[in-house]
Coordinates of C-alpha atoms in Angstrom, one line a residue:
X18 CA -11.4 40.1 -44.4
X19 CA -11.8 40.0 -40.5
X20 CA -8.1 40.3 -40.0
X21 CA -7.8 43.1 -42.3
X22 CA -10.6 44.9 -40.4
X23 CA -8.5 44.1 -37.2
X24 CA -5.2 45.4 -38.4
X25 CA -6.9 48.7 -39.8
X26 CA -8.5 49.7 -36.8
X27 CA -5.0 49.1 -34.9
X28 CA -3.3 51.5 -37.7
X29 CA -5.9 54.0 -37.3
X30 CA -5.6 54.3 -33.7
X31 CA -2.0 54.5 -34.2
X32 CA -1.8 57.0 -36.6
X33 CA -4.2 59.3 -34.6
X34 CA -2.2 59.0 -31.4
X35 CA 0.6 60.6 -33.4
X36 CA 3.0 58.2 -31.4
X37 CA 5.7 56.4 -33.0
X38 CA 6.5 52.7 -33.3
X39 CA 9.5 53.1 -30.6
X40 CA 7.6 55.2 -28.2
X41 CA 4.7 52.7 -28.1
X42 CA 7.2 49.6 -28.2
X43 CA 8.8 51.2 -24.8
X44 CA 5.4 52.1 -23.3
X45 CA 4.2 48.5 -23.8
X46 CA 7.4 46.7 -23.5
X47 CA 7.3 45.2 -26.8
X48 CA 9.4 45.3 -29.7
X49 CA 8.6 47.7 -32.6
X50 CA 9.0 44.9 -35.1
X51 CA 6.2 42.9 -33.3
X52 CA 3.9 46.1 -33.4
X53 CA 4.6 46.5 -37.1
X54 CA 3.2 43.0 -37.6
X55 CA 0.3 43.5 -35.8
X56 CA -0.7 47.0 -37.5
X57 CA 0.3 45.7 -41.0
X58 CA -2.0 42.6 -40.6
X59 CA 0.9 39.9 -40.9
X60 CA 0.1 38.5 -37.3
X61 CA -2.6 38.4 -35.0
X62 CA -1.9 38.4 -31.0
X63 CA -3.0 35.3 -29.1
X64 CA -3.9 37.2 -26.1
X65 CA -6.4 40.1 -26.4
X66 CA -4.5 41.9 -23.4
X67 CA -1.6 43.3 -25.4
X68 CA -4.2 44.4 -28.1
X69 CA -6.0 46.4 -25.2
X70 CA -2.9 47.8 -23.8
X71 CA -1.9 49.1 -27.5
X72 CA -5.4 50.7 -27.8
X73 CA -5.5 52.3 -24.5
X74 CA -1.8 53.7 -25.0
X75 CA -3.4 55.1 -28.3
X76 CA -6.3 57.0 -26.4
X77 CA -9.0 54.4 -27.7
X78 CA -12.4 55.3 -26.8
X79 CA -14.6 52.6 -24.7
X80 CA -16.6 52.3 -27.8
X81 CA -13.6 51.6 -30.0
X82 CA -12.0 49.2 -27.3
X83 CA -15.5 47.0 -27.9
X84 CA -15.2 47.2 -31.6
X85 CA -11.4 46.4 -31.4
X86 CA -12.0 43.3 -29.2
X87 CA -14.8 42.1 -31.6
X88 CA -12.6 42.2 -34.4
X89 CA -10.0 40.6 -32.8
X90 CA -12.0 37.5 -31.8
X91 CA -12.8 37.3 -35.7
X92 CA -9.6 37.6 -36.7
X93 CA -8.4 34.9 -34.0
X94 CA -11.0 32.7 -35.3
X95 CA -9.6 33.1 -38.9
X96 CA -6.3 32.2 -37.9
X97 CA -7.1 29.3 -36.0
X98 CA -9.1 28.0 -39.1
X99 CA -5.8 28.3 -41.3
X100 CA -4.0 26.7 -38.7
X101 CA -6.2 23.8 -38.4
X102 CA -7.0 23.3 -42.2
X103 CA -5.5 20.1 -43.7
X104 CA -3.3 20.2 -46.6
X105 CA -4.8 19.5 -50.2
X106 CA -3.8 16.2 -51.1
X107 CA -2.1 16.3 -54.4
X108 CA -2.6 14.0 -57.5
X109 CA -0.2 11.7 -58.2
X110 CA 1.4 12.5 -61.8
X111 CA 0.2 9.1 -63.3
X112 CA -3.2 9.7 -62.5
X113 CA -3.6 12.6 -65.0
X114 CA -3.4 9.7 -67.9
X115 CA -6.2 7.7 -66.3
X116 CA -9.3 7.4 -68.6
X117 CA -12.5 5.5 -69.3
X118 CA -14.8 4.9 -66.1
X119 CA -12.4 4.4 -63.7
X120 CA -11.1 7.9 -64.1
X121 CA -14.7 9.1 -64.0
X122 CA -15.4 7.3 -60.9
X123 CA -12.5 8.7 -58.9
X124 CA -13.6 12.3 -58.7
X125 CA -16.9 11.3 -57.5
X126 CA -15.2 9.1 -54.9
X127 CA -13.3 12.1 -53.6
X128 CA -16.3 14.3 -53.7
X129 CA -18.1 12.1 -51.5
X130 CA -15.2 11.6 -49.0
X131 CA -15.0 15.6 -48.9
X132 CA -18.7 16.1 -48.4
X133 CA -18.7 13.4 -45.6
X134 CA -15.9 14.8 -43.7
X135 CA -17.7 16.9 -40.5
X136 CA -16.7 20.6 -40.6
X137 CA -14.3 21.7 -38.3
X138 CA -15.5 24.5 -36.0
X139 CA -13.2 27.1 -34.0
X140 CA -14.1 27.8 -30.6
X141 CA -12.6 31.2 -29.8
X142 CA -11.9 32.0 -26.0
X143 CA -11.7 35.7 -25.8
X144 CA -11.2 38.5 -23.1
X145 CA -8.5 40.8 -21.9
X146 CA -7.0 37.8 -19.7
X147 CA -8.9 34.9 -20.1
X148 CA -7.2 33.8 -23.3
X149 CA -3.8 33.2 -21.8
X150 CA -5.6 31.9 -18.6
X151 CA -7.6 29.4 -20.3
X152 CA -5.4 27.6 -22.3
X153 CA -4.8 25.0 -19.8
X154 CA -8.3 24.8 -18.6
X155 CA -10.6 22.0 -19.4
X156 CA -13.8 22.9 -21.4
X157 CA -16.1 21.3 -19.2
X158 CA -20.0 21.5 -19.5
X159 CA -21.2 21.3 -15.5
X160 CA -25.0 21.0 -15.3
X161 CA -26.4 23.0 -12.4
X162 CA -29.2 22.2 -10.0
X163 CA -32.8 23.0 -10.8
X164 CA -34.2 26.1 -9.1
X165 CA -37.7 25.4 -9.3
X166 CA -37.8 27.4 -12.5
X167 CA -36.2 25.3 -15.2
X168 CA -38.3 24.7 -17.8
X169 CA -35.4 25.3 -20.4
X170 CA -33.8 22.0 -21.1
X171 CA -30.3 20.9 -20.6
X172 CA -27.8 23.2 -18.8
X173 CA -24.0 23.6 -18.7
X174 CA -21.3 25.2 -17.2
X175 CA -19.2 28.1 -18.9
X176 CA -16.2 29.3 -16.8
X177 CA -15.0 28.3 -19.9
X178 CA -17.8 26.4 -22.0
X179 CA -18.0 23.8 -24.9
X180 CA -20.9 23.9 -27.2
X181 CA -23.7 21.7 -25.9
X182 CA -24.4 18.5 -27.8
X183 CA -26.9 16.9 -25.6
X184 CA -30.0 19.2 -24.6
X185 CA -32.2 16.8 -22.8
X186 CA -33.3 18.1 -19.5
X187 CA -30.8 16.9 -16.9
X188 CA -29.6 17.8 -13.2
X189 CA -26.9 17.7 -11.2
X190 CA -25.6 18.7 -7.6
X191 CA -24.2 22.4 -7.3
X192 CA -20.7 23.0 -6.6
X193 CA -20.1 24.7 -3.2
X194 CA -19.0 28.0 -2.3
X195 CA -15.5 27.0 -1.7
X196 CA -15.1 26.0 -5.1
X197 CA -15.9 22.3 -5.5
X198 CA -16.9 21.1 -9.0
X199 CA -20.3 19.7 -9.6
X200 CA -21.2 16.0 -9.6
X201 CA -21.5 13.8 -12.5
X202 CA -25.0 14.8 -14.2
X203 CA -28.1 12.5 -13.8
X204 CA -31.0 12.3 -16.2
X205 CA -34.6 12.7 -15.1
X206 CA -35.0 8.8 -14.7
X207 CA -31.9 8.7 -12.3
X208 CA -29.4 7.0 -14.5
X209 CA -25.7 8.7 -15.0
X210 CA -25.2 10.6 -18.2
X211 CA -22.1 11.6 -19.6
X212 CA -20.9 15.4 -19.7
X213 CA -20.5 17.1 -23.2
X214 CA -16.9 17.3 -22.5
X215 CA -16.5 13.5 -22.5
X216 CA -18.8 12.3 -25.2
X217 CA -20.6 13.9 -28.5
X218 CA -24.2 12.7 -29.9
X219 CA -24.0 11.9 -33.4
X220 CA -27.0 14.7 -34.2
X221 CA -25.7 17.6 -32.7
X222 CA -22.0 17.4 -33.5
X223 CA -22.4 16.1 -37.1
X224 CA -22.1 18.0 -40.4
X225 CA -24.5 17.5 -43.3
X226 CA -23.3 14.6 -45.0
X227 CA -22.7 12.4 -42.0
X228 CA -26.3 11.1 -41.6
X229 CA -28.4 13.3 -43.7
X230 CA -29.3 15.7 -40.6
X231 CA -29.3 19.3 -41.2
X232 CA -26.9 21.5 -39.1
X233 CA -28.7 22.7 -36.0
X234 CA -27.4 25.3 -33.7
X235 CA -26.0 24.3 -30.1
X236 CA -25.3 26.3 -27.1
X237 CA -23.2 29.6 -27.4
X238 CA -19.6 29.4 -26.4
X239 CA -19.0 32.0 -23.4
X240 CA -15.5 33.1 -22.6
X241 CA -15.4 34.4 -19.1
X242 CA -13.1 37.1 -17.7
X243 CA -13.9 37.3 -14.0
X244 CA -11.4 39.9 -13.0
X245 CA -11.7 42.6 -15.6
X246 CA -10.3 46.0 -15.0
X247 CA -13.0 48.7 -14.8
X248 CA -10.1 51.3 -15.1
X249 CA -6.5 51.2 -15.9
X250 CA -6.0 51.2 -12.2
X251 CA -8.3 48.0 -11.5
X252 CA -10.1 46.7 -8.7
X253 CA -9.8 46.1 -5.1
X254 CA -9.4 42.5 -3.2
X255 CA -9.9 41.5 0.2
X256 CA -6.9 39.3 1.3
X257 CA -6.6 37.3 4.7
X258 CA -3.1 38.1 5.0
X259 CA -0.7 41.1 6.4
X260 CA 0.6 43.5 3.8
X261 CA 4.0 42.4 4.3
X262 CA 2.8 38.7 2.9
X263 CA 0.9 40.1 -0.2
X264 CA 3.1 40.6 -3.2
X265 CA 2.8 43.8 -5.5
X266 CA -0.2 44.3 -7.5
X267 CA -0.5 42.4 -10.6
X268 CA -1.5 43.4 -14.1
X269 CA -4.8 42.7 -15.4
X270 CA -3.5 39.8 -17.7
X271 CA -2.1 37.9 -14.3
X272 CA -5.1 38.7 -12.0
X273 CA -6.2 35.2 -12.0
X274 CA -3.1 33.6 -10.8
X275 CA -2.7 36.5 -8.3
X276 CA -6.1 36.0 -7.0
X277 CA -5.9 32.1 -6.8
X278 CA -2.4 32.3 -5.1
X279 CA -3.6 34.5 -2.4
X280 CA -7.3 33.1 -2.1
X281 CA -8.3 36.6 -2.5
X282 CA -11.9 37.7 -3.1
X283 CA -13.4 40.7 -5.1
X284 CA -13.9 43.7 -3.0
X285 CA -16.8 46.1 -3.2
X286 CA -17.3 45.7 -7.0
X287 CA -16.3 43.1 -9.4
X288 CA -16.5 43.2 -13.1
X289 CA -16.7 40.6 -15.4
X290 CA -16.4 40.3 -19.2
X291 CA -18.3 37.9 -21.0
X292 CA -17.8 37.1 -24.6
X293 CA -20.5 35.1 -26.0
X294 CA -20.1 33.3 -29.5
X295 CA -22.2 31.2 -31.5
X296 CA -20.7 27.7 -32.9
X297 CA -22.1 27.7 -36.6
X298 CA -23.8 29.6 -39.2
X299 CA -27.2 29.4 -37.6
X300 CA -28.0 32.7 -35.4
X301 CA -28.6 31.8 -31.6
X302 CA -31.0 34.3 -29.4
X303 CA -29.8 35.1 -26.1
X304 CA -33.0 35.6 -24.3
X305 CA -32.0 36.5 -20.9
X306 CA -29.4 36.5 -18.1
X307 CA -30.0 35.5 -14.6
X308 CA -28.2 35.7 -11.3
X309 CA -28.3 32.7 -9.0
X310 CA -27.1 33.1 -5.4
X311 CA -25.3 30.1 -3.9
X312 CA -24.6 31.7 -0.4
X313 CA -24.9 34.8 1.2
X314 CA -23.1 35.7 4.7
X315 CA -21.4 38.5 6.4
X316 CA -18.7 40.3 4.7
X317 CA -15.1 39.0 5.2
X318 CA -13.1 40.8 7.7
X319 CA -9.9 40.6 5.5
X320 CA -7.8 43.5 4.9
X321 CA -8.5 45.4 1.3
X322 CA -5.7 45.7 -1.4
X323 CA -6.0 48.3 -4.3
X324 CA -4.7 47.7 -7.6
X325 CA -4.1 51.2 -8.4
X326 CA -3.7 54.7 -7.0
X327 CA -5.7 57.8 -8.1
X328 CA -8.0 56.5 -11.0
X329 CA -11.5 56.9 -11.9
X330 CA -13.8 56.3 -14.7
X331 CA -16.7 54.2 -15.7
X332 CA -17.4 51.5 -18.4
X333 CA -20.5 52.8 -20.2
X334 CA -21.2 50.3 -23.0
X335 CA -22.5 47.2 -23.0
X336 CA -22.9 47.4 -19.4
X337 CA -25.1 45.5 -16.7
X338 CA -25.2 46.3 -12.9
X339 CA -25.9 43.5 -10.4
X340 CA -26.9 44.5 -6.8
X341 CA -25.6 41.5 -5.1
X342 CA -27.1 42.6 -1.5
X343 CA -30.6 42.6 -2.9
X344 CA -33.3 40.0 -1.7
X345 CA -33.3 38.7 -5.3
X346 CA -30.3 39.7 -7.5
X347 CA -31.1 40.6 -11.2
X348 CA -29.3 41.7 -14.1
X349 CA -30.2 45.4 -15.1
X350 CA -28.8 47.6 -18.0
X351 CA -26.6 50.6 -17.3
X352 CA -26.1 54.0 -18.9
X353 CA -28.7 53.5 -21.6
X354 CA -27.6 50.0 -22.6
X355 CA -30.7 48.0 -24.0
X356 CA -31.8 44.9 -22.3
X357 CA -31.7 41.4 -23.7
X358 CA -32.6 39.6 -26.0
X359 CA -29.4 40.0 -28.1
X360 CA -28.5 37.4 -31.0
X361 CA -25.3 36.0 -31.8
X362 CA -23.5 33.6 -34.5
X363 CA -20.0 32.4 -34.9
X364 CA -19.0 35.4 -37.1
X365 CA -20.5 37.9 -34.8
X366 CA -19.8 37.7 -31.1
X367 CA -21.1 39.9 -28.6
X368 CA -19.2 41.2 -25.2
X369 CA -21.2 41.9 -22.2
X370 CA -20.0 43.8 -19.0
X371 CA -21.2 42.6 -15.5
X372 CA -20.7 45.1 -12.8
X373 CA -21.5 43.3 -9.6
X374 CA -21.7 45.2 -6.2
X375 CA -21.9 43.9 -2.7
X376 CA -21.6 46.3 0.1
X377 CA -23.3 44.5 3.2
X378 CA -22.8 40.8 2.3
X379 CA -20.2 38.3 0.9
X380 CA -21.9 36.4 -1.7
X381 CA -21.3 33.3 -3.8
X382 CA -23.1 33.6 -7.2
X383 CA -23.2 32.5 -10.9
X384 CA -24.9 33.6 -13.9
X385 CA -27.2 31.6 -16.0
X386 CA -27.7 32.7 -19.6
X387 CA -31.0 31.4 -21.4
X388 CA -30.6 30.9 -25.2
X389 CA -32.9 29.7 -28.1
X390 CA -32.6 29.0 -31.9
X391 CA -35.6 27.8 -33.9
X392 CA -37.1 24.9 -31.9
X393 CA -33.9 24.4 -29.5
X394 CA -33.2 26.1 -26.2
X395 CA -31.0 25.9 -23.2
X396 CA -29.4 27.4 -20.4
X397 CA -25.7 27.8 -20.0
X398 CA -24.0 28.4 -16.5
X399 CA -21.6 31.2 -16.4
X400 CA -19.1 30.8 -13.7
X401 CA -15.5 30.6 -12.6
X402 CA -14.3 27.4 -14.3
X403 CA -17.0 25.4 -12.4
X404 CA -17.0 27.7 -9.1
X405 CA -19.2 30.3 -8.0
X406 CA -18.0 34.0 -8.5
X407 CA -17.3 35.6 -4.8
X408 CA -17.6 39.2 -4.1
X409 CA -17.6 40.6 -0.5
X410 CA -18.5 44.0 0.9
X411 CA -15.6 46.0 2.3
X412 CA -16.9 48.8 4.0
X413 CA -14.5 49.7 7.1
X414 CA -11.8 47.2 6.2
X415 CA -8.1 48.4 6.6
X416 CA -7.2 49.9 3.0
X417 CA -3.9 49.3 1.5
X418 CA -2.4 50.7 -1.4
X419 CA 0.9 50.3 -3.7
X420 CA 2.0 53.8 -5.0
X421 CA 4.0 54.3 -8.1
X422 CA 7.6 53.9 -7.2
X423 CA 6.8 52.0 -3.9
X424 CA 8.4 48.8 -2.9
X425 CA 5.6 47.5 -0.2
X426 CA 2.3 48.0 0.7
X427 CA 1.1 50.9 2.7
X428 CA -1.8 52.0 4.6
X429 CA -3.9 54.8 2.6
X430 CA -3.1 58.0 4.1
X431 CA -5.9 59.7 3.0
X432 CA -8.6 57.0 3.6
X433 CA -7.0 54.4 6.1
X434 CA -10.3 52.4 6.1
X435 CA -12.7 51.9 3.2
X436 CA -15.6 54.4 3.4
X437 CA -19.0 53.1 3.5

């Protein structure tokens, strides 16, 4: 079972590390009883962040971190299905004494009713920090503007994204670089159409038995963590404030709140984690991933704040690079990683890491994920909850860090300005 595979890998990492539950509990600021429940399979964490911290404390390799994330996604989905399952109806004692035609008809009626009930689907929003952040976020499918190359069909947004249920070609006005949401979508004929979050068509969302229509694949679900730590120490951010006005650096799981509160912008290099999962048994092919630039301007002249000191290392699994300074930025595989296409389903998600670099510009951008399944195809917009991602060059900017044990930000004594 998915939950057993997840706990089994946790136990293997713990045993190999040689660390006791007490030592791990102190390092992770978690009770030993909670860690026992995770490793024994009695509980599955609602967020991935504590799982990743546990694995890193146990010395997990990058490959093991990817595999652990996959198993957590499946275990979390399995737990969600258990929580959402309706209790079975109990048969009244007197019903057992019924006989004749009425007694024979009743089981058939119950069977038909059960067959007509739409199958519930569990949408998993995963990622090291994204689960905690997206709980309160609306799952809105924002359609994107045509760029002159849209022959795929309907498009939708995936800051967190709901399955597409109406994939007719349609267009909408773009969200601006300041973070505005896209306007209501408009059909090719000019008449307004409802978004996927507001309505469901009977065909795509219905299960067999509702109208005799076979279940067909819809757009994959994409969960986005736009502030993934590439190392334990984290990235750089540009903030338009003096050091005394900036709070201490956050942990990875709290990065989004810190960034939003300060209006910070990813500096130099931004790492995204995309968890892509199908919405049913049908296999969905992820055909390609494209970069779309909304706006490109001069780098921001703000102060640079590092989330850690003295760290290094790279992610070398499922990683794709994007040079945002290029005339036409594109996604390219890194470290021998194979290029698209990929396949996903409800039980077999994929996790992709996007490493976006900007040195000479401040770039507002998003991604488009092309998918297909049988005769269906479409494009999912991947952004920051309806807003473009923002990444700015930081060369020459004043560099501040927050050393271990410090109580305030200080100018980097070795490199007071970010080197070119």
